[in-house]
Amino acid sequence: MSLMRSLLLCVFLAVLGLWACAPPTGQLPSDDDDASDDDDASDDDDASDDDDATDDDDASDDDDSNVSSIPLTGVIRHAASNGVVPGAPVHIGLFSWNSWSDGCGAERFTTVVSESGLSSGDAIYTIEVTEEPEESDFVAVDKEGTEFAFFAVFAYSDSDGSGTWDAEEPLLGSSESLLGFARHSDEETSDYLKGLGGAAGWNVLDYEGLWSNSLEGLISEGVTQVLSVPEGTNSTNGALIEVGLLPRESGTVPVTSSVMLPSGTLISGLYYNSGSFAPSMPLVQSQPLSASEPGPAGDWPVVGPPPSDHLGTSAAVELGLSSELLPPLGSLYSASAWFDGEADGSRTESECDLILAGGTDRLLVWMEASSLEPTSAFAVQRSDVPLGWSLYDLQASAFRVLSLGLTVTPVGAEVVVPMECLPPPGDDDDSAGDDDDSAAEDLPVGN
C-alpha cells in the first residue's frame, strides 16, 4: 500500500473509525426563510420574489423549492514571495475524497474567485452549495449510521477556460482543513459525532489535528477537531488556502570553494542520468566563478526551468525519498566547478577543460509543479517539499532554499592547470583570481 494511501487510511481509521453500513438518506437544511417569514415587507426575499397577488404557488413558484443555498466561504492567502500566479481565472474547487485508498476524486463544487489572477494578500471566496454531495461521496464513520462526504479544497488557475480543473493546469494551493457533509440514518446527530464537535450538515475538519490526536484524546480533553457549520462558513472559520504550490523558478546560490579557482572557471549543473553524473552529461545554468584563495567564490544565479528532456523520475528515487511525497517529474544536478580552457562554455575532451571541484554537500534539484495532480499536491504541500528549484542537503537528508548556498571541493587528486591553458599575462582586469603573477608556471588547484 502506498504511503499516501496508508496516511489517509491511518487518519480516518484511527480517528473516525470506518465501518460499513447501508447508505442512509439526508437533506440539507431547509431554505433561509425561518418560521417568522410571512412574505411581508420585512421578508428577506428581494424584489425578484414572485409572490404577488396573482401567485398561485404552482410548480414554477421558486418559494416552494426545498433546495437551500449554503455559503462555504474562506480565504486564499498569497504573498509575492510565493511566486507569480498565472494570468488566468482563479477557481476554488472542492474535490471529493471519494475513496480513502485513492485520495482525491472528482471536483464536485466550484466557484470563480478572480477572472485574471491573484494579487498579493488575502482573497475571500464563497462557494454557494445548492445540492447534497453525491451518494458515492459518502462513507460510514460509526456504527450508529453516521456518514460523511469529505472534500479537499484547492485553488487553481483555469488556464484553458473550461470552468473546471484539468490535468496540468496549475494548482496554486490547498487547505489543511477538509470540508465534510454529515448525515445520520435517523436524521439526528450521533453521540459519536457530537463528541468530535460535529453535527449534521456541513463541518470543517482540521486535517493536522485529526492526524495528531486519537479519538479518545479528542473527547477526553475536550478538543474539537470538527467544527459544525450546518448553515455555512464565513471567512473566519472557513478553509484557509495557502498558495504554496507555485514553483520557485529563479534564485541565487552563493558558492564557497575549498580551493583557489582561477579566472576562467565556470560552475555548471551536471545533469544526473542513467545512474551517474558523468562529465559528458549536459550542463545547465553555467556561471563564471573565481577565488584567489579558499572562501567565497561568487554567486550562481539559477533562472528558469531545466530543459524538458531532463525531466524524469530519477530525482525522487535517487534521493531515497518516497515518490508518493514528491512530484512525479523532476531533475537532479551536481554542482561542477571546471576550468573552461576553450572559453566556449561547453565542456569538451580538450586538455584545457578541467574539472576542479564539485558540490559534495548539496545537490541542485528541480521539482516539476505542472505534473502534480490533486492527491499528490495535497501531500506535497503538507510535507513542505519545495517545488521548482531548491537545494538538497545530503548530510541532513533535507531540502534547503537556494540562498543557503553550497560548497565545492576537489573531486579527486590535485589538479594542475597547464600554463598554455591560462590567458596571456596582462589581459585581465585585476579581478579576483588575477593570473598575472602565475603565468610563468603551471597553476596548481587542489589540496
XYZ file of C-alpha atoms in Angstrom:
447
model
C 0.000 0.000 0.000
C 1.400 3.419 -0.927
C 2.485 5.934 1.698
C -0.247 8.387 0.702
C -2.883 5.676 0.921
C -1.598 4.495 4.270
C -1.583 8.052 5.549
C -5.179 8.652 4.581
C -6.319 5.328 5.983
C -4.462 5.850 9.289
C -6.016 9.282 9.765
C -9.605 8.278 9.486
C -9.449 4.655 10.594
C -7.772 5.790 13.833
C -9.823 8.937 14.317
C -13.161 8.338 12.668
C -13.215 4.537 12.777
C -14.728 3.465 9.468
C -17.361 0.708 9.494
C -19.504 -0.421 6.606
C -23.233 0.272 6.796
C -26.156 0.750 4.461
C -26.209 4.260 2.995
C -28.924 6.322 4.748
C -30.614 9.373 3.364
C -30.469 13.002 4.443
C -31.229 16.555 3.413
C -29.518 19.878 3.508
C -31.019 22.379 5.978
C -34.222 23.988 4.743
C -34.287 27.339 2.965
C -33.353 30.580 4.707
C -36.970 31.709 5.293
C -37.484 30.987 9.001
C -40.678 30.466 10.937
C -41.378 34.191 11.125
C -41.252 34.580 7.360
C -44.620 35.859 6.216
C -43.645 37.259 2.833
C -44.462 40.778 4.041
C -42.460 43.964 3.651
C -39.858 42.746 6.143
C -39.403 39.467 4.335
C -35.797 38.913 3.276
C -36.947 37.865 -0.197
C -35.887 40.662 -2.557
C -37.742 42.421 -5.335
C -37.399 39.422 -7.590
C -39.718 37.394 -5.309
C -42.562 36.131 -7.448
C -45.081 36.070 -4.554
C -47.611 38.675 -5.693
C -51.389 38.927 -5.715
C -51.610 36.508 -8.607
C -49.261 33.939 -7.043
C -50.922 30.542 -7.292
C -47.968 28.610 -5.789
C -47.721 26.495 -8.881
C -44.757 24.401 -9.946
C -42.899 27.445 -11.211
C -43.046 29.283 -7.861
C -39.489 29.338 -6.534
C -40.659 29.677 -2.905
C -41.733 26.037 -2.974
C -38.183 24.831 -3.583
C -36.606 22.791 -0.777
C -33.063 23.389 -2.062
C -31.028 25.796 0.067
C -28.031 27.855 -0.859
C -25.316 27.154 1.723
C -22.298 29.513 1.536
C -18.923 27.853 2.067
C -16.611 30.826 2.468
C -12.892 31.009 3.153
C -9.692 32.867 2.327
C -6.877 32.442 -0.210
C -3.603 33.806 1.192
C -0.942 34.747 -1.343
C 2.365 36.567 -0.864
C 4.627 37.839 -3.643
C 7.363 35.538 -2.365
C 5.159 32.544 -3.193
C 5.614 33.204 -6.891
C 3.636 34.728 -9.728
C 0.101 33.449 -10.243
C -0.580 32.799 -13.943
C -2.831 35.359 -15.581
C -5.926 33.183 -15.856
C -9.212 32.776 -13.966
C -8.615 31.525 -10.423
C -11.073 28.914 -9.196
C -11.790 27.252 -5.888
C -12.739 23.598 -6.230
C -13.980 21.053 -3.708
C -12.531 17.656 -4.636
C -14.241 14.622 -3.165
C -12.257 12.104 -1.152
C -14.391 9.501 -2.863
C -12.117 6.649 -1.819
C -9.776 6.699 1.158
C -7.393 4.428 -0.685
C -7.247 6.670 -3.763
C -7.316 10.179 -2.279
C -8.886 12.985 -4.307
C -11.717 12.149 -6.626
C -13.890 14.336 -8.800
C -14.328 18.081 -8.440
C -17.874 18.469 -7.096
C -18.325 22.164 -6.320
C -16.549 25.117 -7.968
C -16.530 28.908 -7.906
C -14.568 31.673 -9.643
C -12.544 33.950 -7.364
C -10.894 36.136 -9.993
C -11.081 36.363 -13.773
C -7.472 37.495 -14.174
C -5.317 36.076 -11.354
C -4.468 36.964 -7.762
C -2.885 39.964 -6.097
C -0.731 39.513 -3.024
C -2.721 39.463 0.187
C -5.979 37.782 1.156
C -8.789 36.991 -1.290
C -12.166 35.863 0.054
C -14.067 33.200 -1.851
C -17.587 31.821 -1.480
C -18.986 28.635 -2.972
C -22.772 28.574 -2.950
C -23.722 24.917 -2.492
C -27.259 24.172 -3.652
C -27.284 20.386 -3.558
C -26.127 17.490 -1.455
C -22.949 15.570 -2.257
C -23.373 12.560 -4.471
C -24.138 9.181 -2.940
C -20.753 7.828 -3.979
C -19.053 10.514 -1.869
C -20.359 9.224 1.476
C -18.521 6.846 3.814
C -19.664 5.441 7.176
C -17.873 6.800 10.260
C -19.580 4.940 13.118
C -21.860 2.008 13.927
C -24.817 4.297 14.531
C -25.348 5.155 10.876
C -23.423 8.428 10.618
C -21.947 9.092 7.193
C -19.578 11.769 5.951
C -18.781 13.124 2.497
C -15.301 14.644 2.726
C -13.807 17.279 0.416
C -10.333 18.749 -0.068
C -10.276 22.433 -1.020
C -7.956 23.653 -3.815
C -7.224 26.907 -5.600
C -6.121 26.557 -9.222
C -5.691 28.532 -12.446
C -8.255 27.639 -15.071
C -5.846 28.321 -17.921
C -7.938 26.614 -20.595
C -11.181 28.316 -19.547
C -13.110 25.057 -19.203
C -14.617 26.039 -15.838
C -13.111 23.053 -14.011
C -9.641 21.746 -13.207
C -7.919 19.823 -15.991
C -4.647 17.903 -15.879
C -1.515 20.103 -15.957
C -3.415 23.265 -15.030
C -1.502 24.993 -12.210
C -2.655 24.070 -8.722
C -1.972 27.119 -6.549
C -2.556 25.712 -3.090
C -4.721 23.591 -0.830
C -6.181 23.921 2.625
C -5.250 21.643 5.508
C -8.885 21.955 6.583
C -11.219 19.482 4.944
C -14.906 20.165 4.448
C -17.312 17.376 5.308
C -21.070 16.925 4.967
C -22.501 14.676 7.696
C -25.816 12.856 7.788
C -27.375 10.234 10.050
C -29.718 7.374 9.356
C -32.462 8.757 11.638
C -31.773 12.405 10.813
C -30.221 13.008 14.233
C -26.598 13.584 15.144
C -24.946 10.628 16.841
C -23.176 10.925 20.195
C -20.017 9.959 18.382
C -20.199 12.954 16.052
C -21.220 15.290 18.877
C -18.149 14.156 20.806
C -15.990 15.394 17.954
C -17.746 18.759 17.874
C -19.621 17.939 14.692
C -23.263 17.877 13.672
C -25.468 17.067 10.733
C -24.819 19.224 7.691
C -21.530 20.911 6.815
C -18.475 20.650 9.041
C -14.891 21.932 8.912
C -12.331 19.264 9.844
C -8.777 20.069 10.931
C -6.611 17.620 8.981
C -3.447 18.087 11.051
C -5.398 17.886 14.294
C -7.116 14.682 13.296
C -3.788 13.196 12.292
C -2.045 14.074 15.592
C -4.795 13.065 18.014
C -6.634 9.861 18.764
C -10.404 9.748 19.131
C -10.106 9.087 22.877
C -7.833 12.107 23.289
C -10.194 14.351 21.365
C -13.175 13.542 23.580
C -11.444 13.274 26.979
C -9.532 16.545 26.550
C -12.462 18.399 25.033
C -10.551 19.122 21.838
C -12.838 19.775 18.884
C -11.130 18.998 15.608
C -14.507 19.017 13.827
C -16.389 22.327 13.710
C -20.093 22.135 12.927
C -21.220 24.763 10.410
C -24.543 23.376 9.102
C -25.631 26.754 7.715
C -22.335 27.502 6.011
C -18.951 29.034 6.801
C -17.523 32.514 6.684
C -14.032 33.826 6.064
C -13.019 33.359 9.703
C -13.982 29.706 10.110
C -13.839 28.527 6.504
C -10.974 26.727 4.809
C -7.796 28.840 4.568
C -5.822 28.139 1.397
C -2.133 28.981 1.443
C -0.771 29.491 -2.085
C 2.166 27.121 -1.733
C 2.217 25.037 -4.900
C 3.836 27.547 -7.260
C 7.366 26.619 -8.372
C 10.390 28.757 -7.486
C 11.696 29.384 -10.991
C 14.708 31.511 -10.079
C 17.102 32.276 -7.257
C 20.742 32.781 -6.350
C 23.099 30.157 -4.919
C 26.119 31.556 -3.009
C 29.121 29.318 -3.766
C 32.086 28.716 -1.453
C 35.209 26.937 -2.677
C 37.695 24.989 -0.556
C 40.424 25.703 -3.149
C 41.623 28.545 -5.331
C 39.644 28.918 -8.567
C 41.435 30.752 -11.405
C 39.722 33.268 -13.617
C 38.089 31.304 -16.419
C 36.348 28.853 -14.039
C 32.673 28.121 -14.586
C 30.204 26.458 -12.268
C 27.538 24.399 -14.010
C 24.793 21.986 -13.140
C 25.895 18.487 -14.079
C 22.772 16.548 -15.041
C 22.152 13.211 -13.399
C 21.120 10.484 -15.814
C 21.358 6.712 -16.035
C 22.876 6.330 -12.601
C 25.795 8.771 -12.852
C 26.991 12.377 -13.022
C 29.299 11.613 -15.931
C 31.230 14.668 -17.231
C 29.818 14.050 -20.676
C 26.283 14.707 -19.439
C 24.617 18.004 -20.440
C 25.331 21.103 -18.378
C 22.810 23.709 -17.295
C 22.859 27.139 -15.677
C 26.592 27.926 -16.119
C 28.147 30.938 -14.360
C 31.751 32.314 -14.102
C 33.370 31.984 -10.660
C 36.817 32.761 -9.280
C 38.581 32.710 -5.929
C 42.159 33.811 -5.259
C 42.100 31.673 -2.110
C 39.681 29.257 -0.424
C 36.467 31.020 0.514
C 33.575 32.779 -1.239
C 33.791 32.259 -4.996
C 30.740 34.180 -6.185
C 27.007 33.860 -6.710
C 25.382 31.375 -9.037
C 22.082 32.690 -10.448
C 19.649 29.926 -11.379
C 16.974 31.158 -13.767
C 14.117 29.376 -15.486
C 13.202 25.689 -15.633
C 15.564 23.000 -16.921
C 15.237 21.517 -20.422
C 12.103 19.413 -20.758
C 14.135 16.351 -21.781
C 15.845 16.447 -18.357
C 12.585 15.765 -16.548
C 12.303 12.261 -15.213
C 11.522 10.243 -12.112
C 15.157 9.835 -11.059
C 15.114 12.822 -8.679
C 12.776 11.205 -6.158
C 14.264 7.742 -6.499
C 17.914 8.762 -6.248
C 17.308 10.983 -3.232
C 15.994 7.915 -1.467
C 12.620 9.550 -0.818
C 9.161 8.190 -1.367
C 7.805 9.186 -4.737
C 4.377 9.425 -3.069
C 5.500 12.658 -1.377
C 7.182 14.133 -4.435
C 6.038 15.298 -7.853
C 6.246 12.513 -10.428
C 8.725 14.530 -12.529
C 11.950 16.257 -11.557
C 15.626 16.822 -12.385
C 18.771 16.351 -10.320
C 22.105 18.163 -10.749
C 25.511 18.190 -9.102
C 27.433 21.487 -8.974
C 30.626 21.228 -11.030
C 33.366 23.898 -10.972
C 35.580 23.481 -14.048
C 38.203 25.459 -15.945
C 36.850 26.420 -19.359
C 40.148 26.466 -21.262
C 38.393 26.804 -24.601
C 36.350 29.747 -23.260
C 33.279 28.489 -25.100
C 31.059 27.467 -22.177
C 30.970 23.869 -23.396
C 32.919 21.072 -21.776
C 34.895 19.056 -24.299
C 37.691 16.498 -24.313
C 40.229 19.321 -24.551
C 43.143 19.068 -22.118
C 42.309 22.594 -21.012
C 38.724 21.817 -19.965
C 39.471 20.564 -16.445
C 37.199 19.605 -13.560
C 38.493 21.454 -10.493
C 35.867 20.880 -7.802
C 32.356 19.611 -7.261
C 29.464 20.123 -4.899
C 29.606 17.279 -2.407
C 27.402 18.720 0.330
C 24.279 19.726 -1.599
C 22.594 18.940 -4.907
C 20.578 21.246 -7.123
C 17.045 19.899 -7.543
C 14.096 20.837 -9.739
C 10.606 19.560 -8.891
C 8.071 19.945 -11.693
C 4.836 21.535 -10.434
C 2.790 21.007 -13.597
C 2.947 17.227 -13.156
C 1.021 17.362 -9.866
C -2.489 16.029 -9.557
C -4.651 16.898 -6.503
C -3.777 13.908 -4.315
C -0.010 14.310 -4.646
C -0.315 18.121 -4.473
C -2.104 17.836 -1.125
C 0.641 15.543 0.185
C 3.439 17.765 -1.165
C 2.035 20.882 0.497
C 1.566 19.093 3.836
C 5.147 17.768 3.709
C 6.720 21.145 2.763
C 8.569 19.721 -0.237
C 9.598 22.759 -2.335
C 8.579 22.982 -5.969
C 10.805 24.375 -8.678
C 14.467 24.966 -7.753
C 15.918 24.102 -4.349
C 18.978 22.514 -2.789
C 19.041 19.080 -1.228
C 21.338 18.651 1.764
C 22.901 15.204 1.509
C 24.047 15.085 5.133
C 20.743 16.170 6.661
C 18.557 14.485 4.002
C 16.514 17.666 3.782
C 15.585 20.341 1.265
C 17.142 23.807 1.605
C 16.445 27.155 -0.036
C 18.882 28.302 -2.718
C 20.124 31.238 -0.633
C 21.808 28.892 1.859
C 24.362 28.078 -0.832
C 26.753 25.183 -1.338
C 30.483 24.358 -1.187
C 32.633 22.924 -3.968
C 35.658 20.788 -3.102
C 38.193 18.866 -5.228
C 36.699 15.754 -6.746
C 39.980 13.819 -6.819
C 43.719 14.322 -6.767
C 45.392 17.707 -7.175
C 44.541 19.308 -10.491
C 47.070 21.456 -12.348
C 46.000 23.956 -14.959
C 48.742 23.901 -17.626
C 50.433 27.194 -18.357
C 49.363 27.074 -22.001
C 45.705 26.925 -20.911
C 45.902 30.200 -18.990
C 45.207 33.563 -20.626
C 48.277 35.566 -21.649
C 49.642 37.821 -18.906
C 48.323 41.351 -18.747
C 44.944 40.647 -20.360
C 42.866 40.594 -17.218
C 41.342 43.386 -15.179
C 42.841 42.818 -11.726
C 39.792 40.833 -10.676
C 39.853 38.100 -8.073
C 41.928 35.252 -9.456
C 44.303 37.611 -11.282
C 46.730 35.342 -13.109
C 49.443 37.895 -13.993
C 51.729 36.624 -11.228
C 51.269 32.978 -12.095
C 51.517 32.902 -15.856
C 55.119 31.729 -15.765
C 54.294 28.393 -14.236
C 51.575 25.811 -14.062
C 48.782 26.731 -11.619
C 48.044 24.043 -9.018
C 44.453 23.614 -7.894
C 43.648 21.256 -5.066
C 44.852 20.210 -1.644
